[in-house]
């Protein structure tokens, strides 16, 4: 279905709400508020792209002149550049365009207009691989689709192990909203009845391969679980959404950094924004870079948003009864810090001094590759015709206390045949014998890589750089961020347990990576405006409403109190739905 036509923005009127950012969080806010009849303006800094023409997921590698690589003059940052150099990474470069590492991750030509050019969007401070997507839908256009719930092991983590803070809500508060997200957007998976990884309302799951089934059986005996990828993908279809089709399992979303041009995989435009536009209550303004939250000088409340047109540089103001920030964890914090006024001298909503602090995410790097020997030389099977591989949920620090570190980690895994034969680049030799070895082994590899909780610490933070500005003259973020002892100990344990599990399953280990990747690699930034009950130590209440400014909400991952180890997007959307429900009630009651 073609997207609905865009309505002209009317800057003379006062909208019920203005939302900044159109990714998972902003899209959800737009959906919930328009479904309640509110008149909403959505400001998105990036373009509205013809995303199907960008992703071209039906294109074979040989149909592309460079097999999908970036054009000459463009460069994707490598692991070594992130570790050896400090940001801004595009400073003093001879390249015309510089992109984050995801462009070198099989993304390249297909996503070069989706992720930002680091030359226009610099940042400074400690090393950090910051992946940003500035276009309608943000990072949801290319996300990895793993859609997991949190549990009270996460929401009440401090009560469990004494570290950090509990969230000001529990699983029971959020469960109905996770259910709504599942039903509205579609998710595939298998029920496992795990208290620490609650099940969703799943559509048809994808199948595990032979090697994965073996791992599942053997790990079951160790009390660990291998479950098919819980993918934010509709496998049975969604009757209520005319913009999305059901997954037909061609695996294109796994060959590049995300992207499904039939929109079986959730993305914010087709999943949330176009349906919201169809209500007639949503006005979308793209190329609109929010610069500051405007404040009523009498009341100190938010009165709207000042924005720049990204193409012309012209300045505008949008007026609204409520301002909702959903620009992503780091960009929303930046916007709050940029919004200084007499009433809010340290940035809007920042009387606690916690905006930008308690910044957390997921640790990545430790991984193991194995070989399922019985599969060597066996006939080829279609293993990558699915939107994801498998997941091994957290098993550390649940019942027992692990010496050396608190919290836990899970593993994402993959196995079997893929379009580019696994193992080919590491296979020695040449000629016919080389090709036979590659073909014989291609379907027998299996790998797992860990995602672990990075603890939220006040001393890990971002602030505004006093000198460096982006292409539009807006001060950029400066990172003050590093991993600690807990993360180092956890990374050692990740390697040990990955090896132990392959050994238990009789899978031959052929590669081990112990290296921890540069902070930011997981693309799961969280916690820069955390929720809490105490306005002195938190920025938002449990409904993501600013303690200081009652008509300001921040509905993205910045509100997370701790990172947990589960991928965050499903939780971001469940929280945004709950907060916007509450907001609409409050507005109706005249409480704002
Ligand atoms: C390659 C990749 C793989 C991933 N895999 C997974 C996964 O498997 N599971 C998972 O849960 N998560 C995954 N993620 C993370 C997921 O994409 C994010 O959690 C999610 O998109 C966050 O939603 P958001 O709305 O907060 O931010 P975004 O999706 O980034 O959207 C923010 C929007 O705000 C806009 N914006 C920013 N600043 C401004 C401004 N000043 N004015 C106006 N607009 C602005 C941006 O242009 C953007 O459109 C992945 C991400 C990537 C890139
Ligand atoms: S496997 Fe499914 S979700 Fe992935 S690109 Fe294909 S249709 Fe889309």
XYZ file of C-alpha atoms and ligand atoms in Angstrom:
653
model
C 0.000 0.000 0.000
C 1.192 3.489 -0.761
C 1.794 5.711 2.292
C -0.971 8.188 3.084
C -0.507 11.808 1.862
C 1.263 14.178 4.264
C -0.881 17.032 5.673
C 0.600 20.531 5.758
C 1.772 21.628 9.176
C -0.139 24.599 10.569
C 2.212 26.503 12.840
C -0.436 29.040 13.833
C -2.427 26.456 15.796
C -1.734 24.823 19.157
C -1.648 21.053 18.733
C -2.710 18.754 21.578
C 0.760 17.200 21.479
C 3.989 17.631 19.572
C 6.184 14.541 19.357
C 9.904 14.748 18.516
C 11.199 11.672 16.651
C 9.435 9.001 14.612
C 11.192 5.772 15.648
C 9.783 3.057 17.885
C 8.976 5.472 20.710
C 7.644 8.424 18.699
C 5.685 6.147 16.379
C 4.014 4.488 19.356
C 3.151 7.834 20.956
C 1.617 8.974 17.648
C -0.426 5.783 17.363
C -1.804 5.873 20.907
C -2.610 9.593 21.039
C -4.250 9.802 17.600
C -6.321 6.700 18.365
C -7.741 8.724 21.271
C -8.689 11.580 18.956
C -5.862 13.938 19.929
C -4.469 16.317 17.288
C -0.776 15.503 17.072
C 2.209 17.029 15.259
C 5.168 14.714 14.691
C 8.547 16.374 14.037
C 11.149 14.129 12.410
C 14.675 15.403 11.741
C 15.283 13.110 8.783
C 13.718 12.551 5.381
C 10.821 10.369 4.434
C 12.626 7.819 2.269
C 11.147 5.492 -0.342
C 12.525 2.782 1.918
C 11.672 -0.179 -0.348
C 13.859 1.367 -3.059
C 16.671 1.792 -0.546
C 16.577 -1.716 0.905
C 15.936 -3.603 -2.343
C 15.743 -6.803 -0.351
C 14.901 -8.900 -3.433
C 18.138 -7.856 -5.148
C 20.784 -10.565 -5.515
C 24.389 -9.596 -4.759
C 25.440 -10.068 -8.397
C 22.746 -7.620 -9.550
C 24.571 -4.840 -7.733
C 27.660 -3.322 -9.425
C 29.715 -3.571 -6.218
C 27.933 -6.545 -4.650
C 26.276 -4.103 -2.261
C 29.395 -2.238 -1.209
C 29.429 1.502 -0.513
C 30.250 3.781 -3.463
C 33.825 5.078 -3.843
C 34.525 7.992 -1.508
C 32.376 6.526 1.265
C 33.761 4.723 4.272
C 32.349 2.617 7.134
C 34.265 2.866 10.420
C 36.102 -0.289 11.425
C 36.543 -1.867 14.837
C 40.136 -0.630 15.000
C 39.196 2.956 14.224
C 36.810 2.938 17.170
C 39.412 1.477 19.511
C 42.505 3.432 18.456
C 40.976 6.840 17.768
C 38.674 9.095 19.748
C 35.586 10.790 18.365
C 34.775 12.734 16.238
C 35.708 9.834 13.967
C 35.173 11.710 10.692
C 37.565 14.529 11.621
C 40.442 15.040 9.144
C 39.221 12.290 6.832
C 39.768 12.294 3.084
C 36.503 10.403 2.565
C 33.493 12.298 1.319
C 31.109 10.369 3.573
C 31.818 8.424 6.756
C 29.332 6.027 8.324
C 29.173 4.003 11.526
C 30.285 0.382 11.588
C 26.867 -1.006 10.580
C 27.593 0.088 7.038
C 30.524 -2.293 6.970
C 28.389 -5.073 8.350
C 26.855 -6.104 5.052
C 24.799 -2.895 5.008
C 26.603 -0.590 2.691
C 24.790 0.715 -0.350
C 21.380 -0.393 0.918
C 21.359 1.656 4.105
C 23.669 4.579 3.320
C 20.734 7.008 3.213
C 19.264 5.624 6.436
C 22.227 5.916 8.832
C 23.777 9.316 9.447
C 26.914 10.690 7.827
C 29.352 11.166 10.729
C 30.709 14.283 8.998
C 27.413 16.093 9.566
C 26.773 14.530 12.975
C 29.997 14.557 15.032
C 30.298 13.820 18.763
C 33.259 13.977 21.127
C 34.700 12.426 24.288
C 35.466 8.794 25.091
C 35.309 6.084 22.388
C 31.755 5.160 21.503
C 30.269 3.510 18.404
C 27.086 5.594 18.108
C 24.803 4.306 15.362
C 22.038 6.716 14.364
C 19.361 6.581 11.699
C 17.891 9.952 10.706
C 14.883 9.301 8.549
C 11.211 8.571 9.068
C 11.129 5.521 11.358
C 14.672 5.976 12.676
C 16.540 2.803 13.563
C 13.412 0.640 13.239
C 14.033 0.577 9.468
C 17.095 -1.593 10.025
C 16.741 -3.058 13.519
C 17.627 -6.689 14.238
C 14.033 -7.642 15.225
C 14.822 -9.507 18.467
C 11.797 -8.572 20.567
C 12.022 -9.492 24.254
C 10.154 -8.633 27.432
C 11.693 -7.651 30.754
C 10.581 -9.285 34.006
C 10.682 -8.394 37.684
C 14.239 -9.752 37.731
C 14.886 -6.523 35.783
C 12.300 -4.096 37.172
C 13.110 -5.084 40.763
C 16.801 -5.841 40.236
C 17.952 -3.757 43.210
C 15.657 -5.694 45.547
C 17.200 -8.862 44.099
C 20.909 -8.032 44.340
C 21.225 -4.634 46.044
C 22.779 -2.759 43.105
C 21.360 0.455 41.576
C 17.678 1.351 41.743
C 14.420 -0.517 41.267
C 12.102 0.769 38.545
C 9.032 2.642 39.813
C 6.807 0.000 38.184
C 6.621 -3.777 38.042
C 5.983 -6.411 35.391
C 2.292 -6.575 36.321
C 1.960 -2.863 35.426
C 3.532 -3.336 32.012
C 2.248 -6.802 31.047
C -1.069 -5.555 29.539
C 0.888 -3.109 27.379
C 3.354 -5.752 26.193
C 0.245 -7.737 25.175
C -1.119 -4.756 23.244
C 2.217 -4.289 21.445
C 2.332 -8.007 20.542
C -1.182 -7.976 19.127
C -0.888 -4.672 17.292
C 2.537 -5.279 15.739
C 2.967 -9.069 15.627
C 5.730 -11.166 17.132
C 6.870 -14.704 16.391
C 8.252 -17.152 18.943
C 7.672 -20.147 21.219
C 6.319 -20.161 24.786
C 8.924 -21.291 27.303
C 7.284 -20.297 30.648
C 10.436 -18.662 31.995
C 9.933 -16.268 34.923
C 12.905 -14.142 33.825
C 11.880 -13.898 30.136
C 8.077 -13.699 30.031
C 6.385 -15.103 26.924
C 4.663 -12.892 24.392
C 1.393 -13.559 22.549
C 3.256 -15.262 19.749
C 2.418 -15.811 16.094
C 3.902 -18.782 14.210
C 7.529 -19.381 15.204
C 10.413 -19.981 12.849
C 12.096 -23.384 12.967
C 15.319 -24.333 14.656
C 17.945 -26.059 12.515
C 19.365 -29.496 13.275
C 22.364 -28.031 15.142
C 20.109 -25.710 17.137
C 17.794 -28.592 18.082
C 20.804 -30.499 19.319
C 21.920 -27.539 21.390
C 18.392 -27.144 22.765
C 18.227 -30.790 23.872
C 21.643 -30.815 25.538
C 21.236 -27.430 27.228
C 17.842 -28.499 28.527
C 19.694 -31.014 30.684
C 21.762 -28.110 32.103
C 18.638 -26.075 32.884
C 19.325 -23.656 30.014
C 17.066 -22.868 27.081
C 17.512 -22.501 23.322
C 14.422 -20.888 21.820
C 13.675 -19.704 18.270
C 14.430 -16.003 17.760
C 11.576 -13.962 19.242
C 11.214 -11.762 16.205
C 9.203 -8.549 15.993
C 7.884 -9.876 12.716
C 4.357 -10.828 11.703
C 4.434 -14.431 10.496
C 0.633 -14.867 10.379
C -0.211 -11.390 9.076
C -2.098 -8.514 10.679
C -5.653 -8.002 9.412
C -5.843 -4.498 10.902
C -2.752 -3.189 9.057
C -2.886 -2.713 5.273
C 0.746 -1.550 5.048
C 2.350 -4.791 6.235
C 2.509 -8.305 4.769
C 3.261 -11.564 6.496
C 6.780 -12.912 6.462
C 7.550 -15.248 3.599
C 10.872 -16.246 5.011
C 13.386 -15.232 2.381
C 15.794 -14.128 5.110
C 16.729 -10.874 3.426
C 16.489 -9.042 6.733
C 19.370 -11.168 8.030
C 21.696 -10.602 5.092
C 22.073 -6.895 5.761
C 21.616 -4.827 8.897
C 17.875 -5.312 8.995
C 15.341 -4.084 6.514
C 12.279 -5.833 5.164
C 10.707 -4.155 2.183
C 7.399 -6.010 2.550
C 7.287 -4.784 6.174
C 6.724 -8.168 7.786
C 9.404 -7.031 10.200
C 8.090 -4.185 12.332
C 9.115 -0.700 11.346
C 7.604 2.422 12.793
C 6.282 4.033 9.569
C 4.169 1.095 8.362
C 3.452 -0.335 11.820
C 2.476 2.871 13.604
C 2.773 6.155 11.721
C 0.829 5.476 8.507
C -2.098 3.974 10.468
C -1.978 7.042 12.748
C -2.049 9.333 9.686
C -5.099 7.445 8.434
C -7.019 8.635 11.522
C -6.753 12.182 10.154
C -5.298 13.341 13.480
C -1.576 13.171 12.710
C 0.425 15.870 10.948
C 3.929 14.781 9.998
C 6.732 17.300 9.427
C 9.927 15.661 8.157
C 13.312 17.449 7.785
C 12.420 19.156 11.086
C 15.339 19.176 13.536
C 14.066 19.998 17.032
C 16.475 22.499 18.559
C 14.869 23.334 21.898
C 11.793 22.706 24.028
C 10.129 26.105 24.427
C 9.010 27.194 27.869
C 6.199 29.461 29.037
C 8.065 32.133 30.976
C 5.183 32.541 33.451
C 4.587 28.911 34.333
C 7.860 27.185 33.426
C 5.790 24.591 31.539
C 6.556 23.459 28.006
C 4.735 25.441 25.312
C 6.134 23.859 22.168
C 9.272 23.055 20.210
C 11.654 25.230 18.180
C 12.913 23.455 15.064
C 15.113 24.013 12.001
C 14.363 22.871 8.496
C 17.275 20.550 7.694
C 17.308 21.595 4.030
C 16.901 25.376 4.262
C 18.165 26.029 7.800
C 15.080 28.203 8.493
C 13.775 28.307 12.085
C 10.197 27.630 13.157
C 8.169 27.148 16.323
C 5.459 24.542 16.869
C 2.975 25.091 19.709
C 1.385 22.312 21.748
C -0.301 21.568 25.076
C 2.105 18.684 25.666
C 5.652 18.024 24.416
C 6.755 14.420 23.978
C 10.426 13.670 23.381
C 11.160 10.451 21.492
C 14.346 11.363 19.641
C 16.160 8.243 21.003
C 18.028 7.911 24.306
C 20.985 10.145 23.549
C 19.269 12.686 21.298
C 16.454 13.270 23.811
C 19.031 13.911 26.539
C 20.825 16.310 24.186
C 17.587 18.160 23.527
C 16.821 18.465 27.242
C 20.316 19.832 27.904
C 19.946 22.262 24.982
C 16.650 23.579 26.392
C 18.006 26.067 28.920
C 15.861 28.889 30.242
C 15.579 31.054 33.323
C 13.270 28.455 34.891
C 15.436 25.516 33.832
C 19.037 26.797 33.805
C 20.627 23.338 33.553
C 18.280 22.110 30.868
C 14.587 21.327 30.944
C 13.558 18.651 33.452
C 17.057 18.618 34.940
C 16.655 19.974 38.471
C 18.016 16.621 39.720
C 21.173 16.982 37.613
C 20.562 13.436 36.336
C 19.857 14.230 32.659
C 22.570 12.537 30.601
C 23.666 10.393 33.570
C 23.108 6.716 34.474
C 23.770 6.019 30.809
C 23.822 2.256 30.202
C 23.502 -0.337 27.415
C 24.574 -3.878 26.508
C 28.051 -5.309 26.431
C 28.997 -7.279 23.292
C 31.984 -9.163 21.984
C 32.464 -12.597 23.559
C 31.360 -15.248 21.076
C 32.094 -18.798 20.047
C 31.834 -20.532 16.666
C 31.405 -24.283 16.437
C 31.077 -27.027 13.862
C 28.320 -29.663 13.924
C 30.419 -32.420 12.408
C 27.583 -34.699 11.264
C 26.399 -31.910 8.943
C 29.671 -31.689 6.999
C 29.081 -32.856 3.424
C 25.318 -33.179 3.870
C 22.858 -31.824 1.251
C 22.153 -28.108 1.467
C 19.099 -26.842 3.325
C 17.355 -23.450 3.378
C 18.453 -22.322 6.837
C 18.484 -18.545 6.421
C 14.932 -18.329 5.125
C 13.788 -16.894 8.458
C 13.996 -13.531 10.185
C 16.352 -14.670 12.940
C 18.223 -17.615 14.423
C 17.884 -18.506 18.092
C 18.197 -17.053 21.566
C 19.628 -18.436 24.813
C 18.010 -16.485 27.678
C 19.909 -15.342 30.751
C 20.806 -18.049 33.259
C 23.214 -16.206 35.596
C 22.261 -14.587 38.938
C 18.683 -15.808 38.918
C 18.494 -18.341 41.759
C 22.212 -18.512 42.545
C 24.697 -15.667 43.119
C 27.556 -15.713 40.651
C 30.915 -14.737 42.175
C 32.531 -11.697 40.502
C 29.561 -9.914 38.956
C 25.893 -9.041 39.324
C 23.145 -9.283 36.659
C 23.259 -11.411 33.535
C 23.547 -11.926 29.819
C 21.846 -13.822 27.007
C 23.174 -15.183 23.704
C 21.952 -14.578 20.174
C 22.854 -17.373 17.786
C 22.731 -18.536 14.212
C 23.578 -21.669 12.295
C 23.394 -23.437 8.977
C 23.529 -22.364 5.355
C 23.413 -18.721 4.359
C 23.701 -16.893 1.036
C 27.385 -16.212 1.624
C 28.820 -19.576 2.755
C 29.805 -19.393 6.436
C 33.449 -20.210 7.027
C 34.568 -19.393 3.467
C 36.862 -16.532 4.461
C 38.680 -18.650 7.050
C 39.141 -21.682 4.820
C 42.688 -22.151 3.506
C 43.478 -23.340 -0.033
C 42.326 -22.589 -3.569
C 40.735 -24.114 -6.646
C 38.333 -27.046 -6.770
C 39.432 -28.521 -3.430
C 38.897 -25.174 -1.694
C 35.404 -24.829 -3.181
C 34.482 -28.366 -2.138
C 35.665 -27.752 1.433
C 33.676 -24.504 1.602
C 30.537 -26.160 0.198
C 30.847 -29.221 2.434
C 31.265 -27.190 5.615
C 29.013 -24.208 4.894
C 25.905 -25.625 6.587
C 27.681 -27.067 9.614
C 28.684 -23.867 11.446
C 26.887 -22.558 14.499
C 27.748 -19.442 16.483
C 26.593 -17.641 19.592
C 27.402 -14.128 20.799
C 26.523 -12.609 24.150
C 24.627 -9.442 25.109
C 25.160 -8.487 28.769
C 23.844 -5.831 31.109
C 26.113 -2.822 31.561
C 25.398 -1.403 35.004
C 23.818 2.035 35.197
C 26.310 4.356 36.915
C 25.934 8.079 37.581
C 29.532 8.625 36.440
C 28.787 7.283 32.954
C 27.212 10.275 31.245
C 26.917 12.599 28.265
C 26.928 16.392 28.299
C 27.129 19.133 25.656
C 30.498 19.816 24.087
C 31.290 23.505 24.682
C 32.898 23.930 21.250
C 31.931 21.341 18.659
C 28.697 21.807 16.729
C 26.896 19.736 14.102
C 26.278 20.806 10.500
C 23.317 22.932 11.647
C 25.293 24.754 14.355
C 23.777 22.780 17.248
C 26.139 21.763 20.109
C 26.957 18.057 20.026
C 27.179 15.426 22.745
C 30.396 14.651 24.604
C 30.725 11.115 26.008
C 32.174 10.268 29.423
C 31.640 6.545 29.373
C 33.498 3.353 30.125
C 32.910 -0.221 31.195
C 33.847 -1.275 34.738
C 34.953 -4.331 36.650
C 31.485 -5.901 36.622
C 31.459 -5.839 32.814
C 34.990 -7.285 32.582
C 34.143 -10.175 34.890
C 30.899 -10.782 33.063
C 32.713 -10.891 29.703
C 35.091 -13.583 31.022
C 32.125 -15.632 32.166
C 30.402 -15.222 28.785
C 33.354 -16.884 27.058
C 33.529 -19.701 29.615
C 29.817 -20.551 29.468
C 29.654 -20.350 25.668
C 32.484 -22.865 25.405
C 30.965 -25.071 28.109
C 27.629 -25.202 26.243
C 29.166 -26.192 22.915
C 31.203 -28.844 24.681
C 28.079 -30.209 26.357
C 26.323 -30.384 22.980
C 29.252 -32.159 21.298
C 29.834 -29.213 18.972
C 33.468 -28.787 17.954
C 34.803 -25.361 18.859
C 36.445 -23.686 15.843
C 36.701 -20.072 16.994
C 36.547 -18.065 20.217
C 36.426 -14.284 20.556
C 37.240 -12.882 23.995
C 37.454 -9.261 22.938
C 34.902 -6.807 24.299
C 33.644 -4.532 21.523
C 33.728 -0.730 21.735
C 30.962 0.722 23.915
C 27.892 1.440 21.814
C 28.273 -1.627 19.592
C 24.988 -3.152 20.767
C 23.037 -0.052 19.553
C 20.975 -0.322 22.744
C 21.659 3.040 24.460
C 19.525 3.513 27.569
C 18.985 5.454 30.763
C 19.912 9.139 30.299
C 16.676 10.459 31.879
C 15.725 7.664 34.213
C 12.374 7.120 35.872
C 12.040 7.016 39.645
C 9.891 7.982 42.578
C 12.351 10.522 43.985
C 12.642 13.770 41.962
C 16.077 14.353 43.489
C 17.576 11.233 41.929
C 15.452 10.717 38.826
C 14.150 12.754 35.906
C 10.793 11.149 35.110
C 7.978 9.488 37.023
C 6.677 6.009 36.187
C 4.595 7.499 33.328
C 7.712 9.017 31.747
C 6.478 12.459 32.764
C 9.070 15.024 33.882
C 9.071 15.564 37.650
C 9.750 19.263 36.979
C 7.536 19.968 33.971
C 4.224 18.125 34.078
C 3.448 18.569 30.352
C 6.800 17.147 29.190
C 7.174 13.385 28.576
C 10.264 11.465 27.435
C 9.061 8.152 26.045
C 12.198 6.516 24.616
C 14.921 4.355 26.161
C 16.305 7.283 28.150
C 13.691 6.478 30.806
C 15.146 2.997 31.510
C 16.393 2.653 35.089
C 18.706 -0.241 34.249
C 19.673 -1.873 30.977
C 18.842 -5.534 31.851
C 20.239 -7.823 29.147
C 17.191 -8.083 26.904
C 16.982 -6.035 23.723
C 14.975 -2.920 24.566
C 12.646 -1.994 21.705
C 9.554 -3.983 22.766
C 9.854 -2.500 26.270
C 10.311 1.027 24.875
C 7.039 0.626 22.978
C 5.100 -0.959 25.870
C 6.193 1.867 28.185
C 5.318 4.535 25.608
C 1.849 3.010 25.143
C 1.241 2.982 28.916
C 2.472 6.560 29.378
C 0.412 7.920 26.474
C -2.715 6.152 27.807
C -2.088 7.871 31.134
C -1.402 11.203 29.443
C -4.681 11.109 27.516
C -6.541 10.385 30.804
C -4.809 13.258 32.569
C -5.612 15.660 29.742
C -9.254 14.565 29.771
C -9.421 15.154 33.524
C -7.837 18.608 33.063
C -4.823 17.704 35.191
C -2.226 19.124 32.829
C 21.334 -2.534 13.147
C 20.458 -2.446 14.367
C 20.024 -3.613 14.995
C 19.178 -3.529 16.115
N 18.671 -4.681 16.634
C 17.762 -4.627 17.639
C 17.125 -5.808 18.091
O 17.343 -6.909 17.579
N 16.242 -5.697 19.107
C 15.962 -4.502 19.711
O 15.153 -4.480 20.650
N 16.545 -3.371 19.276
C 17.423 -3.398 18.264
N 17.996 -2.242 17.790
C 17.702 -0.985 18.495
C 16.377 -0.364 18.071
O 16.440 0.010 16.731
C 16.101 0.825 18.978
O 15.952 0.364 20.314
C 14.833 1.588 18.628
O 14.795 1.975 17.285
C 14.753 2.809 19.527
O 13.642 3.586 19.192
P 13.673 5.156 19.398
O 12.364 5.657 18.932
O 14.085 5.463 20.786
O 14.864 5.689 18.500
P 15.066 5.689 16.912
O 14.468 4.490 16.294
O 16.490 5.950 16.687
O 14.212 6.950 16.440
C 14.538 8.257 16.835
C 14.062 9.227 15.768
O 14.210 10.540 16.256
C 14.724 11.369 15.229
N 15.414 12.503 15.850
C 16.594 12.481 16.521
N 16.902 13.728 16.934
C 15.906 14.533 16.521
C 15.649 15.927 16.621
N 16.482 16.752 17.273
N 14.510 16.425 16.059
C 13.628 15.620 15.410
N 13.832 14.284 15.279
C 14.945 13.751 15.828
C 15.653 10.460 14.449
O 15.868 10.954 13.147
C 14.880 9.139 14.474
O 14.011 9.024 13.384
C 18.829 -2.267 16.658
C 19.272 -1.096 16.033
C 20.072 -1.183 14.889
C 20.512 0.091 14.208
S 12.517 -13.137 6.340
Fe 10.488 -12.247 6.710
S 10.925 -10.437 7.946
Fe 12.867 -11.011 6.962
S 12.972 -9.808 5.032
Fe 12.012 -11.775 4.603
S 9.791 -11.408 4.739
Fe 10.845 -9.729 5.816
